[in-house]
Short mmCIF file of C-alpha atoms (C1' of nucleotides) in Angstrom, two decimals:
data_model
loop_
_atom_site.label_atom_id
_atom_site.label_comp_id
_atom_site.label_asym_id
_atom_site.label_seq_id
_atom_site.Cartn_x
_atom_site.Cartn_y
_atom_site.Cartn_z
CA MET I 89 -30.21 -7.56 -121.87
CA ASP I 90 -29.39 -10.41 -124.20
CA SER I 91 -31.26 -10.96 -127.40
CA PRO I 92 -34.75 -12.30 -126.94
CA ALA I 93 -33.67 -15.61 -128.43
CA ARG I 94 -31.08 -15.87 -125.69
CA ARG I 95 -33.88 -15.47 -123.15
CA LYS I 96 -34.07 -18.49 -120.97
CA SER I 97 -37.49 -17.30 -119.81
CA THR I 98 -39.77 -20.08 -118.73
CA ARG I 99 -38.08 -23.33 -118.23
CA THR I 100 -34.67 -23.14 -119.78
CA ARG I 101 -32.57 -25.32 -117.63
CA PRO I 102 -33.14 -28.99 -118.25
CA SER I 103 -34.66 -29.67 -114.82
CA LYS I 104 -31.92 -30.42 -112.42
CA PRO I 105 -30.95 -33.76 -111.00
CA PRO I 106 -33.57 -34.67 -108.42
CA LEU I 107 -33.27 -33.25 -104.94
CA GLY I 108 -34.66 -35.59 -102.35
CA GLU I 109 -35.66 -34.84 -98.79
CA ARG I 110 -32.21 -35.57 -97.49
CA ALA I 111 -30.63 -32.97 -99.76
CA VAL I 112 -33.15 -30.36 -98.65
CA VAL I 113 -32.52 -31.06 -94.98
CA ASP I 114 -28.76 -30.95 -95.46
CA ALA I 115 -28.99 -27.66 -97.29
CA GLY I 116 -31.11 -26.32 -94.45
CA LEU I 117 -28.53 -27.41 -91.92
CA ARG I 118 -25.79 -25.73 -93.90
CA VAL I 119 -27.70 -22.45 -93.88
CA LEU I 120 -28.46 -22.92 -90.19
CA ARG I 121 -24.83 -23.38 -89.19
CA ARG I 122 -23.73 -20.52 -91.37
CA GLU I 123 -26.37 -17.90 -90.61
CA GLY I 124 -28.62 -19.05 -87.78
CA LEU I 125 -32.18 -20.25 -87.57
CA ASP I 126 -33.93 -17.09 -88.74
CA ALA I 127 -31.95 -17.23 -91.96
CA VAL I 128 -33.33 -20.67 -92.74
CA THR I 129 -35.94 -19.39 -95.15
CA MET I 130 -37.36 -21.41 -97.97
CA ARG I 131 -35.70 -19.05 -100.40
CA LYS I 132 -32.25 -19.32 -98.87
CA VAL I 133 -32.43 -23.09 -98.62
CA ALA I 134 -33.58 -23.23 -102.22
CA ALA I 135 -30.74 -20.95 -103.27
CA GLU I 136 -28.33 -23.28 -101.46
CA LEU I 137 -29.58 -25.96 -103.84
CA ASP I 138 -29.51 -23.58 -106.77
CA THR I 139 -33.22 -23.73 -107.35
CA GLY I 140 -36.41 -21.88 -106.47
CA PRO I 141 -38.47 -22.09 -103.30
CA ALA I 142 -41.35 -23.87 -104.97
CA SER I 143 -39.16 -26.88 -105.62
CA LEU I 144 -38.77 -27.57 -101.92
CA TYR I 145 -42.45 -28.20 -101.43
CA VAL I 146 -42.17 -31.49 -103.22
CA TYR I 147 -40.22 -32.89 -100.29
CA VAL I 148 -41.40 -30.78 -97.41
CA ALA I 149 -44.93 -29.70 -96.63
CA GLN I 150 -44.03 -26.51 -94.78
CA ARG I 151 -41.11 -24.60 -93.44
CA GLU I 152 -42.00 -25.83 -90.00
CA GLU I 153 -41.74 -29.41 -91.16
CA LEU I 154 -38.35 -28.75 -92.67
CA LEU I 155 -37.22 -27.37 -89.34
CA ARG I 156 -38.54 -30.46 -87.58
CA LEU I 157 -36.65 -32.71 -89.95
CA MET I 158 -33.52 -30.65 -89.42
CA LEU I 159 -33.91 -30.89 -85.67
CA ASP I 160 -34.24 -34.63 -85.84
CA ALA I 161 -31.21 -34.88 -88.08
CA VAL I 162 -29.19 -32.97 -85.50
CA ILE I 163 -30.41 -35.10 -82.62
CA ALA I 164 -29.47 -38.18 -84.61
CA THR I 165 -25.82 -37.20 -84.27
CA VAL I 166 -25.87 -37.46 -80.49
CA PRO I 167 -24.17 -40.70 -79.45
CA LEU I 168 -26.53 -42.79 -77.34
CA PRO I 169 -25.60 -45.44 -74.81
CA ALA I 170 -26.14 -48.99 -76.01
CA LEU I 171 -29.66 -50.18 -75.82
CA PRO I 172 -30.14 -53.35 -73.84
CA ALA I 173 -29.25 -52.12 -70.40
CA PRO I 174 -27.01 -49.28 -69.39
CA PRO I 175 -23.99 -50.24 -67.31
CA PRO I 176 -24.87 -49.87 -63.68
CA GLY I 177 -22.84 -46.70 -63.11
CA ASP I 178 -24.61 -43.91 -61.31
CA TRP I 179 -27.76 -43.24 -63.31
CA ARG I 180 -27.74 -39.58 -62.32
CA GLU I 181 -24.33 -39.00 -63.79
CA ARG I 182 -25.22 -40.91 -66.91
CA LEU I 183 -28.40 -38.94 -67.41
CA ALA I 184 -26.70 -35.64 -66.74
CA GLY I 185 -24.03 -36.53 -69.25
CA LEU I 186 -26.57 -37.45 -71.86
CA ILE I 187 -28.53 -34.23 -71.45
CA THR I 188 -25.32 -32.22 -71.55
CA ASP I 189 -24.34 -33.90 -74.79
CA VAL I 190 -27.70 -33.11 -76.32
CA VAL I 191 -27.53 -29.49 -75.30
CA HIS I 192 -24.05 -29.06 -76.69
CA THR I 193 -24.99 -30.70 -79.94
CA LEU I 194 -28.02 -28.46 -80.29
CA ASN I 195 -26.01 -25.39 -79.44
CA ALA I 196 -23.74 -26.14 -82.35
CA HIS I 197 -26.76 -25.38 -84.53
CA PRO I 198 -27.88 -22.10 -83.08
CA GLY I 199 -31.60 -21.80 -82.52
CA ILE I 200 -32.73 -25.19 -83.71
CA GLY I 201 -33.76 -26.04 -80.16
CA ARG I 202 -36.64 -23.64 -80.48
CA VAL I 203 -38.31 -26.04 -82.84
CA SER I 204 -38.63 -28.61 -80.08
CA LEU I 205 -40.53 -26.09 -77.98
CA GLY I 206 -43.16 -25.67 -80.63
CA SER I 207 -44.37 -29.23 -80.52
CA ILE I 208 -43.22 -32.27 -78.62
CA PRO I 209 -40.72 -33.83 -81.01
CA THR I 210 -41.73 -37.16 -82.47
CA GLY I 211 -38.96 -37.81 -84.96
CA PRO I 212 -37.17 -41.16 -84.84
CA ALA I 213 -34.00 -39.77 -83.29
CA TRP I 214 -36.00 -38.07 -80.58
CA LEU I 215 -37.85 -41.25 -79.83
CA ASP I 216 -34.54 -43.04 -79.41
CA LEU I 217 -33.36 -40.30 -77.09
CA PHE I 218 -36.56 -40.26 -75.06
CA ASP I 219 -36.36 -43.99 -74.62
CA ARG I 220 -32.86 -43.74 -73.16
CA ILE I 221 -33.82 -40.92 -70.85
CA LEU I 222 -36.89 -42.74 -69.66
CA GLY I 223 -34.84 -45.89 -69.17
CA LEU I 224 -32.34 -44.05 -67.01
CA LEU I 225 -35.07 -42.50 -64.89
CA LEU I 226 -36.75 -45.85 -64.38
CA ALA I 227 -33.43 -47.46 -63.59
CA GLY I 228 -33.00 -44.81 -60.92
CA GLY I 229 -36.16 -45.97 -59.25
CA VAL I 230 -38.29 -43.03 -60.31
CA ASP I 231 -41.99 -43.70 -60.24
CA ARG I 232 -43.43 -44.63 -63.66
CA GLN I 233 -45.74 -41.66 -63.91
CA ARG I 234 -43.13 -39.29 -62.59
CA ALA I 235 -40.55 -40.66 -65.00
CA ALA I 236 -42.85 -40.26 -67.97
CA TRP I 237 -43.66 -36.66 -67.18
CA GLY I 238 -40.06 -36.09 -66.22
CA CYS I 239 -39.09 -37.07 -69.73
CA ASP I 240 -41.34 -34.34 -71.02
CA LEU I 241 -39.90 -31.92 -68.52
CA ILE I 242 -36.36 -32.66 -69.60
CA ALA I 243 -37.25 -32.16 -73.25
CA LEU I 244 -38.84 -28.86 -72.38
CA HIS I 245 -35.76 -27.79 -70.50
CA ILE I 246 -33.47 -28.77 -73.33
CA GLY I 247 -35.53 -26.74 -75.76
CA ALA I 248 -35.64 -23.73 -73.50
CA VAL I 249 -31.94 -23.75 -72.74
CA THR I 250 -30.89 -24.08 -76.35
CA TYR I 251 -33.33 -21.44 -77.47
CA GLU I 252 -32.01 -18.97 -74.94
CA VAL I 253 -28.40 -19.56 -75.89
CA ALA I 254 -29.23 -19.03 -79.53
CA VAL I 255 -30.71 -15.61 -78.87
CA ALA I 256 -27.73 -14.58 -76.79
CA GLN I 257 -25.34 -15.24 -79.70
CA PRO I 258 -27.56 -14.22 -82.59
CA ALA I 259 -25.82 -16.29 -85.29
CA HIS I 260 -22.22 -16.61 -86.09
CA GLY I 261 -21.89 -15.72 -89.66
CA ASP I 262 -24.42 -13.55 -91.43
CA GLY I 263 -21.69 -12.20 -93.61
CA PRO I 264 -18.94 -9.73 -92.76
CA ASP I 265 -19.00 -7.56 -89.65
CA ALA I 266 -21.84 -9.51 -88.12
CA LEU I 267 -20.64 -8.52 -84.69
CA GLN I 268 -20.68 -4.89 -85.65
CA GLY I 269 -24.23 -5.19 -86.87
CA ALA I 270 -25.39 -7.12 -83.83
CA LEU I 271 -24.09 -4.40 -81.59
CA GLU I 272 -25.17 -1.28 -83.37
CA SER I 273 -28.56 -2.40 -84.55
CA ARG I 274 -30.81 -4.13 -82.00
CA HIS I 275 -32.05 -0.76 -80.80
CA ALA I 276 -29.92 -1.41 -77.75
CA GLN I 277 -32.10 -2.90 -75.09
CA ALA I 278 -30.45 -2.03 -71.79
CA SER I 279 -28.29 -4.94 -70.73
CA ILE I 280 -29.17 -7.03 -67.72
CA GLU I 281 -26.08 -5.84 -65.91
CA ASP I 282 -27.12 -2.22 -66.31
CA ARG I 283 -30.60 -2.97 -65.08
CA LEU I 284 -29.32 -4.77 -62.04
CA ALA I 285 -26.88 -2.02 -61.21
CA ALA I 286 -29.60 0.59 -61.41
CA LEU I 287 -32.28 -0.98 -59.25
CA ASP I 288 -33.66 0.43 -56.06
CA PRO I 289 -32.64 -1.54 -52.93
CA GLU I 290 -35.85 -0.44 -51.25
CA ARG I 291 -38.06 -1.96 -53.85
CA HIS I 292 -35.94 -4.97 -54.75
CA PRO I 293 -33.92 -5.81 -51.67
CA HIS I 294 -33.08 -9.37 -52.58
CA LEU I 295 -32.13 -8.67 -56.15
CA ALA I 296 -29.98 -5.75 -55.10
CA ALA I 297 -28.20 -7.92 -52.57
CA SER I 298 -27.51 -10.61 -55.15
CA THR I 299 -26.38 -8.76 -58.24
CA ALA I 300 -23.01 -10.44 -58.09
CA GLU I 301 -24.52 -13.91 -57.91
CA LEU I 302 -27.07 -13.18 -60.63
CA THR I 303 -24.51 -12.27 -63.24
CA ALA I 304 -21.77 -14.59 -62.04
CA GLY I 305 -20.58 -17.82 -63.40
CA PRO I 306 -19.73 -19.45 -66.66
CA ALA I 307 -22.54 -20.71 -68.85
CA ALA I 308 -21.40 -24.27 -68.25
CA ALA I 309 -22.00 -23.97 -64.53
CA ARG I 310 -25.49 -22.61 -65.06
CA LEU I 311 -26.26 -25.41 -67.44
CA ALA I 312 -24.98 -27.97 -64.97
CA LEU I 313 -27.11 -26.49 -62.22
CA GLY I 314 -30.25 -26.72 -64.29
CA ILE I 315 -29.61 -30.34 -65.11
CA GLU I 316 -28.75 -31.21 -61.55
CA VAL I 317 -31.89 -29.50 -60.27
CA LEU I 318 -34.06 -31.43 -62.70
CA ILE I 319 -32.51 -34.77 -61.88
CA SER I 320 -32.42 -34.40 -58.14
CA GLY I 321 -35.91 -32.96 -58.22
CA LEU I 322 -37.14 -36.01 -60.05
CA ALA I 323 -35.15 -38.55 -58.09
CA PRO I 324 -36.90 -40.50 -55.38
CA SER I 325 -36.23 -39.07 -51.96
CA MET E 275 -65.50 4.96 -106.03
CA ASP E 276 -66.41 8.38 -104.73
CA SER E 277 -65.69 11.52 -106.61
CA PRO E 278 -62.06 12.52 -106.69
CA ALA E 279 -62.85 15.49 -104.46
CA ARG E 280 -64.10 13.05 -101.85
CA ARG E 281 -60.74 11.34 -101.97
CA LYS E 282 -59.05 11.51 -98.64
CA SER E 283 -55.77 10.56 -100.34
CA THR E 284 -52.72 12.00 -98.67
CA ARG E 285 -53.42 13.34 -95.29
CA THR E 286 -57.13 13.91 -95.10
CA ARG E 287 -57.98 13.08 -91.56
CA PRO E 288 -57.02 15.79 -89.12
CA SER E 289 -54.40 13.73 -87.32
CA LYS E 290 -56.03 11.68 -84.65
CA PRO E 291 -55.90 12.27 -80.92
CA PRO E 292 -52.47 11.15 -79.74
CA LEU E 293 -51.88 7.51 -79.02
CA GLY E 294 -49.37 7.01 -76.28
CA GLU E 295 -47.37 3.93 -75.40
CA ARG E 296 -50.05 2.66 -73.09
CA ALA E 297 -52.68 2.71 -75.82
CA VAL E 298 -50.40 0.82 -78.18
CA VAL E 299 -49.64 -1.85 -75.60
CA ASP E 300 -53.32 -2.23 -74.75
CA ALA E 301 -54.23 -2.58 -78.39
CA GLY E 302 -51.54 -5.21 -78.72
CA LEU E 303 -52.94 -7.12 -75.77
CA ARG E 304 -56.41 -6.99 -77.28
CA VAL E 305 -55.14 -8.50 -80.51
CA LEU E 306 -53.15 -11.06 -78.53
CA ARG E 307 -56.13 -12.27 -76.53
CA ARG E 308 -58.31 -12.34 -79.58
CA GLU E 309 -56.04 -13.96 -82.16
CA GLY E 310 -52.84 -15.16 -80.51
CA LEU E 311 -49.25 -13.99 -80.57
CA ASP E 312 -48.51 -14.52 -84.24
CA ALA E 313 -51.38 -12.22 -85.11
CA VAL E 314 -49.81 -9.39 -83.14
CA THR E 315 -48.37 -7.69 -86.20
CA MET E 316 -47.65 -4.02 -86.41
CA ARG E 317 -50.34 -3.72 -89.02
CA LYS E 318 -53.03 -5.42 -86.97
CA VAL E 319 -52.19 -3.46 -83.84
CA ALA E 320 -52.30 -0.28 -85.87
CA ALA E 321 -55.64 -1.26 -87.36
CA GLU E 322 -56.92 -1.84 -83.83
CA LEU E 323 -56.13 1.81 -83.21
CA ASP E 324 -57.54 2.82 -86.58
CA THR E 325 -54.24 4.04 -87.91
CA GLY E 326 -51.29 2.90 -89.99
CA PRO E 327 -48.30 0.83 -88.88
CA ALA E 328 -45.89 3.74 -89.15
CA SER E 329 -47.67 5.54 -86.35
CA LEU E 330 -46.68 2.90 -83.84
CA TYR E 331 -42.99 3.55 -84.25
CA VAL E 332 -43.29 6.79 -82.37
CA TYR E 333 -43.93 4.84 -79.17
CA VAL E 334 -42.22 1.58 -79.84
CA ALA E 335 -38.87 1.00 -81.45
CA GLN E 336 -39.60 -2.45 -82.81
CA ARG E 337 -42.19 -5.15 -82.77
CA GLU E 338 -40.01 -7.04 -80.33
CA GLU E 339 -40.07 -4.13 -77.92
CA LEU E 340 -43.83 -3.92 -78.15
CA LEU E 341 -44.00 -7.58 -77.24
CA ARG E 342 -41.71 -7.01 -74.28
CA LEU E 343 -43.89 -4.18 -73.07
CA MET E 344 -46.96 -6.34 -73.48
CA LEU E 345 -45.33 -9.14 -71.52
CA ASP E 346 -44.46 -6.82 -68.69
CA ALA E 347 -47.98 -5.42 -68.66
CA VAL E 348 -49.35 -8.93 -68.27
CA ILE E 349 -46.93 -9.82 -65.49
CA ALA E 350 -47.94 -6.64 -63.71
CA THR E 351 -51.40 -8.11 -63.19
CA VAL E 352 -50.10 -10.99 -61.10
CA PRO E 353 -50.81 -10.30 -57.43
CA LEU E 354 -47.59 -10.40 -55.43
CA PRO E 355 -47.22 -11.10 -51.72
CA ALA E 356 -46.52 -8.02 -49.63
CA LEU E 357 -42.97 -6.89 -49.67
CA PRO E 358 -41.39 -6.59 -46.24
CA ALA E 359 -41.36 -10.23 -45.25
CA PRO E 360 -43.60 -13.03 -46.34
CA PRO E 361 -45.59 -14.68 -43.57
CA PRO E 362 -43.68 -17.65 -42.33
CA GLY E 363 -45.90 -20.25 -44.01
CA ASP E 364 -44.11 -23.00 -45.91
CA TRP E 365 -41.92 -21.22 -48.43
CA ARG E 366 -42.24 -24.07 -50.88
CA GLU E 367 -45.98 -23.81 -51.02
CA ARG E 368 -45.81 -20.06 -51.33
CA LEU E 369 -43.33 -20.23 -54.16
CA ALA E 370 -45.25 -22.94 -55.96
CA GLY E 371 -48.41 -20.88 -55.65
CA LEU E 372 -46.69 -17.81 -57.02
CA ILE E 373 -45.28 -19.63 -60.02
CA THR E 374 -48.64 -21.24 -60.69
CA ASP E 375 -50.31 -17.84 -60.65
CA VAL E 376 -47.78 -16.48 -63.10
CA VAL E 377 -48.22 -19.39 -65.47
CA HIS E 378 -51.98 -19.12 -65.42
CA THR E 379 -51.86 -15.41 -66.04
CA LEU E 380 -49.51 -15.87 -68.96
CA ASN E 381 -51.63 -18.66 -70.36
CA ALA E 382 -54.56 -16.28 -70.53
CA HIS E 383 -52.53 -14.45 -73.19
CA PRO E 384 -51.55 -17.27 -75.46
CA GLY E 385 -47.97 -17.23 -76.59
CA ILE E 386 -46.73 -14.17 -74.79
CA GLY E 387 -44.48 -16.36 -72.66
CA ARG E 388 -42.30 -16.95 -75.68
CA VAL E 389 -41.11 -13.38 -75.43
CA SER E 390 -39.51 -14.08 -72.08
CA LEU E 391 -37.49 -16.87 -73.65
CA GLY E 392 -35.97 -14.51 -76.16
CA SER E 393 -34.21 -12.35 -73.62
CA ILE E 394 -34.16 -12.37 -69.84
CA PRO E 395 -37.00 -10.01 -68.97
CA THR E 396 -35.98 -6.77 -67.30
CA GLY E 397 -39.25 -4.87 -67.16
CA PRO E 398 -40.34 -3.42 -63.82
CA ALA E 399 -43.02 -6.01 -63.19
CA TRP E 400 -40.56 -8.80 -63.84
CA LEU E 401 -38.07 -7.26 -61.47
CA ASP E 402 -40.74 -7.19 -58.77
CA LEU E 403 -41.55 -10.80 -59.47
CA PHE E 404 -37.92 -11.90 -59.49
CA ASP E 405 -37.34 -10.19 -56.20
CA ARG E 406 -40.18 -12.11 -54.57
CA ILE E 407 -39.02 -15.41 -56.01
CA LEU E 408 -35.48 -14.78 -54.90
CA GLY E 409 -36.72 -13.76 -51.47
CA LEU E 410 -38.67 -16.97 -51.09
CA LEU E 411 -35.71 -19.08 -52.15
CA LEU E 412 -33.41 -17.31 -49.72
CA ALA E 413 -36.00 -17.61 -46.97
CA GLY E 414 -35.99 -21.33 -47.63
CA GLY E 415 -32.32 -21.49 -46.86
CA VAL E 416 -31.16 -21.93 -50.44
CA ASP E 417 -27.57 -20.96 -51.01
CA ARG E 418 -27.16 -17.44 -52.43
CA GLN E 419 -25.58 -18.51 -55.69
CA ARG E 420 -27.99 -21.37 -56.13
CA ALA E 421 -30.94 -19.10 -55.42
CA ALA E 422 -29.80 -16.53 -57.95
CA TRP E 423 -29.39 -19.08 -60.72
CA GLY E 424 -32.56 -20.79 -59.55
CA CYS E 425 -34.40 -17.57 -60.21
CA ASP E 426 -33.17 -17.70 -63.76
CA LEU E 427 -34.11 -21.32 -64.02
CA ILE E 428 -37.64 -20.64 -62.86
CA ALA E 429 -38.05 -17.84 -65.36
CA LEU E 430 -36.84 -20.14 -68.09
CA HIS E 431 -39.29 -22.79 -67.06
CA ILE E 432 -42.17 -20.35 -66.96
CA GLY E 433 -41.35 -19.18 -70.45
CA ALA E 434 -41.03 -22.68 -71.79
CA VAL E 435 -44.25 -23.92 -70.23
CA THR E 436 -46.31 -21.00 -71.44
CA TYR E 437 -44.82 -21.19 -74.89
CA GLU E 438 -45.67 -24.84 -75.21
CA VAL E 439 -49.25 -24.37 -74.08
CA ALA E 440 -49.73 -21.61 -76.59
CA VAL E 441 -48.73 -23.80 -79.49
CA ALA E 442 -51.00 -26.60 -78.35
CA GLN E 443 -54.05 -24.33 -78.52
CA PRO E 444 -53.08 -22.18 -81.49
CA ALA E 445 -55.21 -19.14 -80.58
CA HIS E 446 -58.77 -18.98 -79.59
CA GLY E 447 -60.37 -16.72 -82.05
CA ASP E 448 -58.85 -16.11 -85.44
CA GLY E 449 -62.26 -15.51 -86.84
CA PRO E 450 -65.01 -17.99 -87.56
CA ASP E 451 -64.45 -21.74 -87.64
CA ALA E 452 -60.99 -21.46 -86.14
CA LEU E 453 -61.23 -25.01 -84.95
CA GLN E 454 -62.05 -26.19 -88.42
CA GLY E 455 -59.07 -24.36 -89.79
CA ALA E 456 -56.72 -25.61 -87.09
CA LEU E 457 -57.70 -29.15 -87.91
CA GLU E 458 -57.72 -29.15 -91.66
CA SER E 459 -54.75 -26.93 -92.28
CA ARG E 460 -51.55 -27.63 -90.34
CA HIS E 461 -50.66 -30.35 -92.80
CA ALA E 462 -51.56 -32.76 -90.06
CA GLN E 463 -48.42 -33.72 -88.22
CA ALA E 464 -49.09 -37.15 -86.76
CA SER E 465 -50.30 -36.72 -83.19
CA ILE E 466 -48.15 -37.83 -80.28
CA GLU E 467 -50.68 -40.47 -79.36
CA ASP E 468 -50.48 -42.01 -82.82
CA ARG E 469 -46.71 -42.00 -82.72
CA LEU E 470 -46.64 -43.66 -79.34
CA ALA E 471 -49.15 -46.27 -80.37
CA ALA E 472 -47.12 -47.13 -83.45
CA LEU E 473 -43.67 -47.55 -81.96
CA ASP E 474 -41.62 -50.69 -81.93
CA PRO E 475 -41.25 -52.28 -78.48
CA GLU E 476 -37.92 -53.74 -79.53
CA ARG E 477 -36.40 -50.41 -80.32
CA HIS E 478 -38.14 -48.33 -77.66
CA PRO E 479 -38.90 -50.69 -74.81
CA HIS E 480 -39.36 -48.09 -72.11
CA LEU E 481 -41.49 -45.76 -74.16
CA ALA E 482 -43.67 -48.62 -75.31
CA ALA E 483 -44.16 -49.72 -71.73
CA SER E 484 -45.14 -46.24 -70.63
CA THR E 485 -47.49 -44.98 -73.30
CA ALA E 486 -50.29 -44.72 -70.82
CA GLU E 487 -48.23 -42.64 -68.40
CA LEU E 488 -46.83 -40.44 -71.15
CA THR E 489 -50.20 -39.27 -72.38
CA ALA E 490 -51.97 -39.42 -69.04
CA GLY E 491 -53.00 -36.72 -66.74
CA PRO E 492 -54.52 -33.29 -66.77
CA ALA E 493 -52.37 -30.36 -67.74
CA ALA E 494 -52.62 -29.01 -64.21
CA ALA E 495 -50.93 -32.09 -62.80
CA ARG E 496 -48.07 -31.84 -65.28
CA LEU E 497 -47.63 -28.19 -64.45
CA ALA E 498 -47.60 -28.98 -60.74
CA LEU E 499 -45.00 -31.67 -61.24
CA GLY E 500 -42.68 -29.32 -63.09
CA ILE E 501 -42.92 -26.72 -60.37
CA GLU E 502 -42.44 -29.25 -57.62
CA VAL E 503 -39.39 -30.71 -59.34
CA LEU E 504 -37.81 -27.30 -59.67
CA ILE E 505 -38.45 -26.33 -56.08
CA SER E 506 -37.41 -29.57 -54.48
CA GLY E 507 -34.41 -29.73 -56.79
CA LEU E 508 -33.34 -26.31 -55.63
CA ALA E 509 -34.14 -26.80 -51.96
CA PRO E 510 -31.32 -27.58 -49.59
CA SER E 511 -31.15 -31.24 -48.78
"C1'" DG F 38 -53.89 37.97 -82.72
"C1'" DA F 39 -50.39 36.54 -85.88
"C1'" DT F 40 -46.26 33.62 -86.43
"C1'" DG F 41 -42.80 30.18 -86.36
"C1'" DG F 42 -41.31 25.71 -84.91
"C1'" DT F 43 -41.76 21.16 -83.07
"C1'" DC F 44 -44.16 16.82 -82.72
"C1'" DG F 45 -46.37 13.02 -84.43
"C1'" DA F 46 -49.98 10.85 -87.49
"C1'" DC F 47 -49.87 9.40 -91.97
"C1'" DG F 48 -49.41 7.38 -97.10
"C1'" DA F 49 -46.38 5.19 -99.72
"C1'" DA F 50 -42.95 2.27 -100.62
"C1'" DC F 51 -38.98 -1.18 -100.07
"C1'" DG F 52 -37.28 -5.54 -99.56
"C1'" DG F 53 -38.27 -9.46 -97.61
"C1'" DT F 54 -41.37 -13.68 -96.16
"C1'" DG F 55 -44.23 -18.46 -96.82
"C1'" DT F 56 -46.95 -20.58 -99.95
"C1'" DT F 57 -49.73 -21.79 -104.27
"C1'" DC F 58 -50.69 -22.36 -109.11
"C1'" DG F 59 -50.17 -23.82 -113.65
"C1'" DT F 60 -46.78 -24.98 -116.98
"C1'" DT F 61 -43.44 -27.84 -118.82
"C1'" DA F 62 -39.32 -30.77 -119.28
"C1'" DC F 63 -37.69 -35.10 -118.35
"C1'" DG F 64 -37.34 -40.32 -117.74
"C1'" DA F 65 -39.51 -44.53 -117.73
"C1'" DA F 66 -43.01 -47.66 -119.23
"C1'" DC F 67 -45.36 -49.58 -122.93
"C1'" DG V 161 -42.03 -44.01 -130.84
"C1'" DT V 162 -45.54 -42.59 -128.10
"C1'" DT V 163 -47.63 -41.73 -123.76
"C1'" DC V 164 -47.77 -40.32 -119.04
"C1'" DG V 165 -46.69 -39.31 -114.27
"C1'" DT V 166 -43.45 -36.88 -111.56
"C1'" DA V 167 -41.25 -32.92 -110.09
"C1'" DA V 168 -38.51 -28.62 -111.18
"C1'" DC V 169 -39.75 -24.20 -112.17
"C1'" DG V 170 -41.39 -18.99 -112.99
"C1'" DA V 171 -44.61 -16.10 -111.53
"C1'" DA V 172 -47.56 -14.30 -108.49
"C1'" DC V 173 -50.31 -13.53 -104.08
"C1'" DA V 174 -50.91 -11.83 -99.67
"C1'" DC V 175 -48.66 -10.69 -96.17
"C1'" DC V 176 -44.77 -9.00 -93.03
"C1'" DG V 177 -41.45 -5.24 -90.38
"C1'" DT V 178 -39.58 -1.07 -91.13
"C1'" DT V 179 -38.28 3.61 -93.15
"C1'" DC V 180 -38.95 7.98 -95.40
"C1'" DG V 181 -40.71 12.35 -96.26
"C1'" DT V 182 -44.81 15.07 -95.85
"C1'" DC V 183 -47.78 17.84 -93.57
"C1'" DG V 184 -51.56 18.87 -90.16
"C1'" DA V 185 -52.24 20.49 -85.50
"C1'" DC V 186 -50.79 22.44 -81.46
"C1'" DC V 187 -47.90 25.73 -78.41
"C1'" DA V 188 -44.61 29.29 -77.10
"C1'" DT V 189 -43.34 33.40 -78.41
"C1'" DC V 190 -43.57 38.07 -80.31
#
DNA sequence: GATGGTCGACGAACGGTGTTCGTTACGAAC
DNA sequence: GTTCGTAACGAACACCGTTCGTCGACCATC
């Protein structure tokens, strides 16, 4: 379009101010909050920083590593109880509260929880969190081995719950009329309610008798049940 | 290479014998067992059937739907207890056995469990399975509402557990020297053991005191713990 | 037996993805 | 003032899911 002299072709801009890992992670989080996890592509994150995808690989080995760093950055925002020893209040309540906080924080960044399912998180913020969880379990008198594996179990549950929520509400932004798109595309898998309403009481007697209970209840109550089940299942009898 | 007349260019072959949804799903399962979930691409599945990717869209609306069909086909192979009423043996044991069977079956198809995390499964085989699980919970005297949500919880756990296992053992095949590749690529995230060995006892006292327990134990024992925690957490006290 | 119409297998292409490579500008050290 | 390592960058590679229009093969009808 412009004259060839005007061409900025290879290497025009004077190499931007340096990025840094932190800047890359923050840009990723911005894209995540705005458009959801699937939109966190190397290209979009790079565009957020007004550069090309290749530039990100100086600070991040892979997309997956970027996601791990983002996940840890999110977990780092969860307020943790003070270290030395938790006040002696009911350990179950304290643990349930902590897990609830984590889940809510993760849900504010839709989909990021999936990353924790891929590999047991080992970032610094996760280690802090695990230590508190383990401490609470031990304080509750849970067997050492059971507490250790319980820690794992809780992390797994957190990942699963936050992943599921993210799929239910596909992303918030994604530009204008995202809701429209989410509804009309998707090839319309029959909803769970429809499936439950249509099932044969002969073949699925229990499901048919419980349709109301299966679809009932606010998400918060379901979340609370899951956490309660985990804790009371782990607690010493 | 050959003479232009030999060219099969556009539309040479006489349109193959028809495929059918079943054939597509089976081909997908073959690729899955051989190379893992990520390798189940429309192109690879099509190649398995000696055709092009476009041909699959006659039987399957999307890749995601193909995966759902594959998941249901796998679940259909789990033997279920007879319908009318389960023998009165301990419902906990029966339920634990059922869940264990499901997990093992899913683990034989690495990664497919992830699909169930994406959306609550509503395929026929899953409905059968849910009905049995719900029946066992109700037989155990679990409250109706709690049993219904517990069903959900168990499905979530199954998905999470099978997803995690799949990532740990990235695929079996993937061609020659898959193990070599898995080790040298991956950009070598520090292993959990290394991380645990390196942590600061001041900052993470409980983790540091439990490294042995955290890494200990066969996978089967961890799986059993998770199932036991869920069941005893759901059971009426 | 010829004919018309429907179904689906197919080639090609589009717009995206993660990642790699070699080049090159910059800032600091000498 | 020159050198030199670091890192931003353009371009490209090999894939991906999905769509479009074409056209061969079969089947119901005349």
